[in-house]
Coordinates of C-alpha atoms in Angstrom, one line a residue:
X334 CA 6.4 36.2 134.0
X335 CA 4.6 32.8 135.6
X336 CA 2.9 32.5 139.0
X337 CA 7.0 30.5 140.1
X338 CA 9.1 33.1 138.4
X339 CA 7.0 36.1 140.6
X340 CA 7.4 33.7 143.9
X341 CA 11.0 32.6 143.0
X342 CA 11.2 36.8 142.6
X343 CA 10.0 37.5 146.3
X344 CA 11.8 34.3 147.6
X345 CA 15.0 35.8 146.2
X346 CA 14.4 39.7 147.4
X347 CA 14.3 38.7 151.0
X348 CA 11.7 40.5 153.5
X349 CA 11.5 43.7 152.4
X350 CA 9.9 47.4 153.0
X351 CA 7.3 45.8 151.2
X352 CA 7.9 42.2 151.8
X353 CA 7.3 40.1 155.3
X354 CA 7.9 36.2 155.3
X355 CA 5.7 34.1 158.1
X356 CA 6.5 31.0 158.7
X357 CA 3.0 29.9 160.6
X358 CA -0.4 31.9 159.5
X359 CA -1.3 33.6 163.2
X360 CA -3.5 36.1 164.2
X361 CA -1.8 38.2 164.9
X362 CA -0.9 39.6 161.1
X363 CA -3.5 41.8 161.8
X364 CA -0.6 44.2 162.6
X365 CA 1.4 43.5 159.6
X366 CA -2.2 44.2 157.8
X367 CA -1.9 47.8 159.3
X368 CA 1.9 48.7 159.3
X369 CA 1.7 48.6 155.9
X370 CA -1.2 50.4 155.2
X371 CA 0.2 52.9 157.3
X372 CA 3.1 52.7 154.6
X373 CA 2.9 52.3 150.9
X374 CA 1.2 48.6 150.8
X375 CA 3.1 45.1 150.6
X376 CA 2.4 41.2 150.6
X377 CA 2.8 38.8 154.0
X378 CA 3.5 35.0 152.4
X379 CA 2.6 32.9 154.5
X380 CA 4.9 29.7 154.9
X381 CA 8.1 31.4 154.4
X382 CA 10.8 31.6 157.2
X383 CA 12.8 34.9 158.4
X384 CA 16.0 33.8 156.1
X385 CA 13.6 33.4 153.4
X386 CA 12.6 29.1 153.9
X387 CA 10.2 27.2 151.9
X388 CA 8.1 24.9 154.7
X389 CA 4.9 26.0 153.0
X390 CA 1.3 27.2 153.4
X391 CA -2.5 25.8 152.4
X392 CA -5.1 28.6 151.8
X393 CA -8.5 27.0 153.3
X394 CA -12.0 28.4 153.3
X395 CA -11.2 28.8 157.7
X396 CA -7.9 30.7 156.9
X397 CA -9.4 33.2 154.2
X398 CA -11.8 34.1 156.4
X399 CA -10.1 34.3 159.4
X400 CA -8.1 36.8 157.8
X401 CA -10.5 38.7 156.5
X402 CA -12.3 39.1 159.7
X403 CA -9.4 41.1 160.9
X404 CA -8.5 42.9 158.6
X405 CA -12.3 44.0 158.4
X406 CA -11.5 44.8 162.1
X407 CA -9.1 47.3 162.3
X408 CA -10.2 50.8 161.7
X409 CA -10.5 51.9 159.6
X410 CA -10.9 48.4 158.0
X411 CA -8.4 47.3 155.1
X412 CA -9.3 45.5 151.8
X413 CA -6.8 42.4 151.0
X414 CA -6.4 39.9 148.5
X415 CA -5.7 36.8 149.6
X416 CA -4.5 33.9 147.2
X417 CA -2.1 30.4 147.2
X418 CA 0.8 30.8 144.9
X419 CA 2.8 28.0 144.3
X420 CA 3.4 26.8 148.5
X421 CA 2.7 29.7 150.1
X422 CA -0.2 31.8 151.2
X423 CA -0.3 35.7 149.9
X424 CA -2.0 38.2 151.1
X425 CA -1.6 41.7 149.3
X426 CA -2.5 45.1 151.5
X427 CA -2.6 48.6 149.5
X428 CA -1.6 51.3 151.0
X429 CA -4.5 52.7 152.9
X430 CA -6.2 56.4 151.9
X431 CA -7.0 57.2 155.7
X432 CA -4.0 56.9 157.5
X433 CA -3.8 56.1 160.5
X434 CA -4.2 52.6 160.5
X435 CA -5.2 50.2 163.6
X436 CA -6.7 47.0 164.9
X437 CA -6.6 45.7 168.4
X438 CA -2.8 45.8 169.1
X439 CA -2.0 49.2 168.6
X440 CA -1.1 51.4 165.3
X441 CA 1.9 50.2 163.3
X442 CA 3.9 51.5 160.3
X443 CA 6.3 49.6 158.3
X444 CA 10.5 50.7 158.9
X445 CA 12.1 49.1 156.2
X446 CA 12.2 44.7 157.3
X447 CA 10.7 45.5 160.2
X448 CA 7.4 46.2 161.7
X449 CA 7.2 48.8 164.6
X450 CA 4.5 49.4 166.8
X451 CA 3.6 53.5 167.9
X452 CA 2.4 55.4 169.8
X453 CA -0.6 57.1 169.9
X454 CA 1.4 60.5 170.7
X455 CA 3.4 60.1 167.4
X456 CA 0.6 59.3 164.9
X457 CA 0.4 63.1 163.9
X458 CA 4.1 63.2 163.1
X459 CA 4.8 60.6 161.3
X460 CA 1.4 61.5 158.4
X461 CA 0.8 65.2 158.6
X462 CA 3.7 65.3 156.4
X463 CA 2.1 62.7 153.6
X464 CA 2.4 65.4 150.6
X465 CA 6.1 66.4 151.3
X466 CA 7.0 62.4 151.2
X467 CA 4.7 61.3 147.6
X468 CA 6.8 62.4 145.8
X469 CA 8.9 59.4 144.6
X470 CA 5.6 57.8 144.3
X471 CA 4.4 60.0 141.9
X472 CA 4.5 58.5 138.6
X473 CA 7.1 60.3 136.0
X474 CA 5.8 61.9 132.7
X475 CA 7.3 61.0 129.8
X476 CA 9.7 57.8 131.4
X477 CA 9.5 54.3 130.2
X478 CA 11.4 50.7 130.8
X479 CA 13.6 51.9 127.6
X480 CA 14.0 54.5 130.4
X481 CA 15.6 52.5 132.9
X482 CA 19.4 51.3 132.1
X483 CA 19.9 47.5 132.7
X484 CA 23.5 47.3 133.6
X485 CA 22.4 49.3 136.8
X486 CA 19.4 47.8 137.2
X487 CA 21.2 44.9 137.4
X488 CA 24.5 45.7 139.8
X489 CA 22.0 46.8 142.5
X490 CA 20.9 42.9 142.4
X491 CA 24.5 42.2 143.1
X492 CA 25.2 45.4 145.5
X493 CA 21.8 43.9 146.5
X494 CA 22.3 39.7 147.2
X495 CA 19.2 39.8 145.4
X496 CA 20.5 36.3 142.3
X497 CA 18.7 37.7 139.3
X498 CA 20.0 38.5 136.0
X499 CA 17.2 41.3 135.4
X500 CA 17.0 41.7 131.3
X501 CA 14.2 43.5 129.3
X502 CA 11.3 40.9 129.6
X503 CA 10.7 40.4 133.7
X504 CA 12.9 44.5 134.1
X505 CA 9.1 45.4 134.7
X506 CA 8.2 43.1 137.6
X507 CA 11.3 43.8 139.0
X508 CA 10.6 47.6 139.2
X509 CA 7.2 45.9 140.4
X510 CA 8.4 44.2 143.2
X511 CA 11.2 47.5 144.0
X512 CA 7.9 49.7 144.3
X513 CA 9.2 51.8 141.4
X514 CA 5.8 51.4 139.1
X515 CA 2.8 53.4 140.9
X516 CA -0.4 53.5 138.8
X517 CA 1.3 51.1 136.3
X518 CA 4.0 54.0 135.3
X519 CA 7.0 54.5 136.7
X520 CA 7.3 56.8 139.9
X521 CA 10.6 59.3 140.1
X522 CA 11.9 56.8 142.3
X523 CA 12.5 54.4 139.8
X524 CA 14.0 57.3 137.5
X525 CA 16.2 58.3 140.0
X526 CA 17.9 55.3 141.2
X527 CA 18.0 54.1 137.2
X528 CA 17.1 55.8 134.8
X529 CA 19.9 56.1 132.3
X530 CA 20.0 59.8 132.1
X531 CA 18.1 61.3 135.4
X532 CA 18.2 65.1 133.7
X533 CA 16.3 63.7 131.6
X534 CA 13.4 64.1 134.2
X535 CA 14.9 64.8 137.6
X536 CA 17.4 67.5 136.4
X537 CA 17.9 69.0 140.5
X538 CA 19.6 65.6 141.2
X539 CA 22.5 66.3 142.1
X540 CA 25.1 66.3 144.9
X541 CA 28.4 69.0 145.3
X542 CA 31.5 68.1 147.3
X543 CA 33.3 70.8 147.8
X544 CA 37.0 71.2 149.0
X545 CA 37.9 74.1 151.3
X546 CA 40.9 75.8 152.6
X547 CA 39.8 78.3 154.8
X548 CA 36.5 77.8 157.4
X549 CA 34.1 80.3 155.6
X550 CA 33.9 78.5 152.8
X551 CA 36.1 81.1 150.6
X552 CA 38.8 79.2 148.9
X553 CA 38.0 76.3 147.3
X554 CA 40.4 73.5 146.1
X555 CA 38.8 70.8 144.7
X556 CA 35.1 70.6 144.3
X557 CA 33.2 67.8 141.9
X558 CA 29.0 68.2 140.8
X559 CA 27.7 64.9 140.4
X560 CA 25.1 64.1 139.0
X561 CA 23.4 60.5 138.9
X562 CA 21.9 58.0 140.7
X563 CA 21.7 58.5 144.1
X564 CA 23.6 55.5 144.7
X565 CA 26.1 57.1 142.4
X566 CA 25.2 60.7 144.3
X567 CA 26.3 58.7 147.7
X568 CA 28.7 55.9 146.5
X569 CA 30.9 59.4 144.8
X570 CA 30.4 61.1 147.8
X571 CA 32.5 58.5 150.1
X572 CA 35.6 58.1 147.2
X573 CA 35.8 62.2 147.5
X574 CA 36.1 62.8 151.6
X575 CA 38.3 59.3 151.5
X576 CA 40.4 61.2 149.5
X577 CA 40.8 64.3 151.4
X578 CA 40.2 63.4 155.0
X579 CA 43.8 62.2 156.5
X580 CA 43.7 58.2 157.4
X581 CA 45.9 56.2 159.5
X582 CA 45.8 51.5 160.0
X583 CA 45.6 48.7 161.6
X584 CA 46.5 45.2 161.2
X585 CA 43.6 43.2 162.4
X586 CA 44.2 39.5 161.7
X587 CA 46.7 40.1 158.9
X588 CA 43.9 42.8 157.5
X589 CA 45.0 46.3 157.0
X590 CA 41.7 48.6 158.7
X591 CA 42.0 52.1 157.7
X592 CA 41.3 54.7 160.4
X593 CA 40.5 57.8 159.9
X594 CA 40.0 61.3 161.6
X595 CA 36.2 61.5 160.7
X596 CA 35.2 58.4 161.5
X597 CA 33.8 56.2 157.7
X598 CA 30.8 55.4 159.4
X599 CA 29.8 59.0 160.7
X600 CA 29.9 60.3 157.6
X601 CA 28.4 56.9 155.2
X602 CA 25.6 57.3 157.8
X603 CA 25.1 61.5 158.0
X604 CA 25.7 61.1 153.3
X605 CA 22.5 58.4 153.3
X606 CA 20.0 60.4 155.7
X607 CA 20.5 63.5 153.1
X608 CA 19.8 61.5 150.4
X609 CA 17.4 59.4 152.6
X610 CA 15.6 63.0 153.3
X611 CA 16.0 65.5 151.3
X612 CA 13.1 66.9 149.9
X613 CA 13.1 66.1 146.3
X614 CA 9.5 68.2 145.1
X615 CA 12.7 71.6 145.3
X616 CA 14.2 72.0 142.6
X617 CA 16.9 74.8 141.7
X618 CA 19.3 73.2 144.5
X619 CA 21.2 69.8 145.9
X620 CA 22.5 68.2 148.4
X621 CA 26.0 69.8 150.2
X622 CA 29.3 67.8 150.8
X623 CA 31.6 70.8 152.6
X624 CA 34.2 69.4 154.0
X625 CA 36.3 72.3 155.9
X626 CA 39.8 72.8 157.4
X627 CA 38.5 71.9 160.9
X628 CA 35.1 70.2 159.7
X629 CA 32.7 68.6 157.3
X630 CA 29.1 69.8 156.6
X631 CA 26.1 68.2 154.9
X632 CA 23.4 70.1 154.1
X633 CA 20.7 69.3 152.7
X634 CA 17.4 70.6 150.4
X635 CA 14.2 69.7 153.1
X636 CA 13.8 70.9 156.7
X637 CA 12.4 68.5 159.9
X638 CA 9.5 67.4 159.0
X639 CA 6.3 69.1 160.7
X640 CA 6.3 68.2 164.4
X641 CA 9.9 66.7 164.6
X642 CA 11.9 69.6 166.6
X643 CA 16.3 69.5 167.3
X644 CA 15.1 67.4 170.4
X645 CA 12.7 64.9 169.0
X646 CA 14.1 63.9 166.0
X647 CA 16.8 61.6 166.8
X648 CA 13.4 59.5 168.4
X649 CA 12.0 59.1 165.2
X650 CA 12.2 56.5 162.3
X651 CA 9.8 59.3 159.7
X652 CA 11.2 59.2 156.3
X653 CA 10.5 61.4 153.7
X654 CA 11.2 58.9 151.2
X655 CA 10.0 55.6 152.1
X656 CA 11.0 53.8 148.9
X657 CA 14.2 55.6 148.7
X658 CA 15.2 54.6 152.4
X659 CA 14.2 50.9 151.2
X660 CA 16.2 50.4 148.9
X661 CA 19.1 51.5 150.6
X662 CA 19.2 49.2 153.1
X663 CA 18.5 46.8 150.9
X664 CA 21.9 48.1 150.2
X665 CA 22.8 47.7 153.9
X666 CA 23.9 50.9 153.7
X667 CA 21.4 51.9 156.7
X668 CA 21.9 49.8 159.3
X669 CA 18.5 49.0 161.7
X670 CA 15.8 52.1 161.3
X671 CA 16.5 54.2 164.1
X672 CA 20.2 54.1 165.3
X673 CA 21.6 55.7 162.8
X674 CA 21.8 59.6 164.7
X675 CA 23.1 57.5 168.3
X676 CA 25.3 55.7 166.6
X677 CA 27.0 59.1 164.3
X678 CA 26.9 60.2 168.5
X679 CA 29.2 57.9 168.9
X680 CA 31.1 56.9 166.9
X681 CA 31.7 60.9 167.0
X682 CA 33.1 60.2 171.3
X683 CA 35.0 57.2 170.5
X684 CA 37.1 58.9 168.5
X685 CA 36.9 61.9 171.3
X686 CA 35.6 64.2 168.7
X687 CA 33.4 67.2 169.8
X688 CA 29.9 66.8 169.4
X689 CA 28.2 66.5 166.2
X690 CA 26.3 69.1 165.5
X691 CA 22.4 68.3 164.0
X692 CA 20.8 72.1 162.5
X693 CA 17.3 73.1 160.5
X694 CA 18.0 76.0 158.8
X695 CA 14.3 76.6 157.9
X696 CA 13.9 74.2 154.9
X697 CA 17.0 72.6 154.6
X698 CA 18.9 70.5 157.2
X699 CA 22.4 70.6 157.9
X700 CA 25.6 68.1 159.7
X701 CA 28.7 69.6 161.1
X702 CA 30.9 67.0 162.0
X703 CA 33.9 68.3 164.1
X704 CA 37.4 67.0 162.5
X705 CA 41.0 66.3 165.2
X706 CA 42.0 70.1 166.7
X707 CA 44.7 71.9 164.2
X708 CA 47.2 72.9 165.2
X709 CA 48.4 73.9 162.1
X710 CA 47.5 77.5 160.5
X711 CA 43.9 78.4 159.5
X712 CA 44.1 77.2 155.3
X713 CA 45.9 74.2 155.5
X714 CA 44.2 70.6 155.1
X715 CA 46.4 68.0 157.2
X716 CA 46.5 65.4 153.8
X717 CA 46.8 67.8 151.0
X718 CA 50.9 66.3 150.6
X719 CA 49.0 63.5 149.1
X720 CA 49.7 63.7 144.9
X721 CA 46.2 62.1 144.3
X722 CA 44.2 64.1 146.7
X723 CA 43.0 66.5 143.8
X724 CA 44.8 67.8 140.7
X725 CA 43.6 71.4 142.2
X726 CA 45.8 71.4 145.4
X727 CA 47.9 73.7 146.6
X728 CA 51.5 73.5 145.3
X729 CA 52.9 73.8 148.9
X730 CA 52.2 70.0 148.9
X731 CA 55.0 67.9 149.0
X732 CA 54.8 64.7 146.7
X733 CA 57.4 63.2 148.3
X734 CA 55.5 62.6 151.5
X735 CA 53.8 59.7 150.5
X736 CA 56.3 57.2 149.5
X737 CA 56.7 57.0 153.3
X738 CA 53.8 55.6 154.0
X739 CA 53.2 52.5 156.6
X740 CA 50.9 50.4 157.6
X741 CA 52.6 50.0 160.6
X742 CA 51.3 53.7 162.2
X743 CA 49.5 54.2 165.2
X744 CA 46.1 55.3 164.4
X745 CA 46.4 57.5 167.1
X746 CA 48.2 59.3 165.1
X747 CA 46.9 61.0 162.8
X748 CA 44.5 62.9 164.0
X749 CA 47.2 64.4 165.1
X750 CA 48.6 65.2 161.6
X751 CA 49.2 68.8 159.8
X752 CA 51.3 70.0 156.9
X753 CA 53.5 71.3 159.1
X754 CA 54.5 67.7 161.0
X755 CA 57.8 66.1 159.4
X756 CA 57.1 63.2 157.0
X757 CA 58.2 61.0 160.2
X758 CA 55.3 62.4 161.8
X759 CA 52.2 61.5 159.7
X760 CA 52.8 58.9 158.1
X761 CA 49.2 58.5 157.7
X762 CA 48.1 61.0 156.1
X763 CA 48.6 59.9 152.6
X764 CA 45.7 58.0 151.2

């Protein structure tokens, strides 16, 4: 790939965990240097706006000397590589080996595409668990470019809004731009996202989806074990819950908007967090998504990081897997860093549901989202009457109820739907 092609690729991908655009040079770039050194490294591109418009910047001897001086004044000092690339200036910063790093303005860390300032008291919390976060960055033994699926990489780029055709000629550069190469070898994160056969390298990358008839988790009527990419884990879990949770619909501007008994924004955030924050060093186990008549539980291997407690964890955007988090952020699956827990709580409150429960189980982390109060008998599910919900649906379900669904139903009625309601009272339970 030529320098021009490399530059065009960075512009198309936009700002990310490892790329920061600056329209002009300023002395404040030492904050971004520190942030990259404290995370996994990255590039600062001078002469490009936040929206990716190339304005251009010329590298003079004076500018190069000032940038080098800023890097040397950081504590500890940071080694940077400065170069002119086409019309812009590129400052390459490697991940530091003496974290935490700081500059005259304080300490910073990279979160998604944002440089965030850290408080001094938070530094130990954010960097003590560096070994637990390293699995995704470690080279995957025996993995080569031929083990990756071009189809999966192209689908990812399309969903991320990156307008580029990935081929056998440029896939290596794409992997590097996504930080999926470590020590000139594919790392585990590349395999978790794009391998044709993930179980050939990471056998324990799986998510289990279950629906129970009872409240204690003994009698289940639907189950699916998903082995595949992390994006496939998320998509399958999302689709599974959409099949099994009751929902209604409202019409806004001539468009149908589905409203589920548990807000989809809440369960999508919980599942994404489970995938992003799980400890992939733990083999023999995987993520579990368990739907009960009264609640939804998501259990992920890997408890809270050291010095993070249930009292303060919502205040920190500290991630066990920075690369995985960045890949999900590129797809807009997770929103602005640090807002996930608040979004889960606020959406549940708005739906008038019981407050979600977060539990550190010592090696595992569990989040419980509650369904509306059920007036039916224990063991019944509010939407099991749908013939499409599961091939193992209870024989009590009636396929005659679904044709009476109507998009004109009020969304407020869906949480109250139950299998004992007459077909006229629960038109929103069908998928």
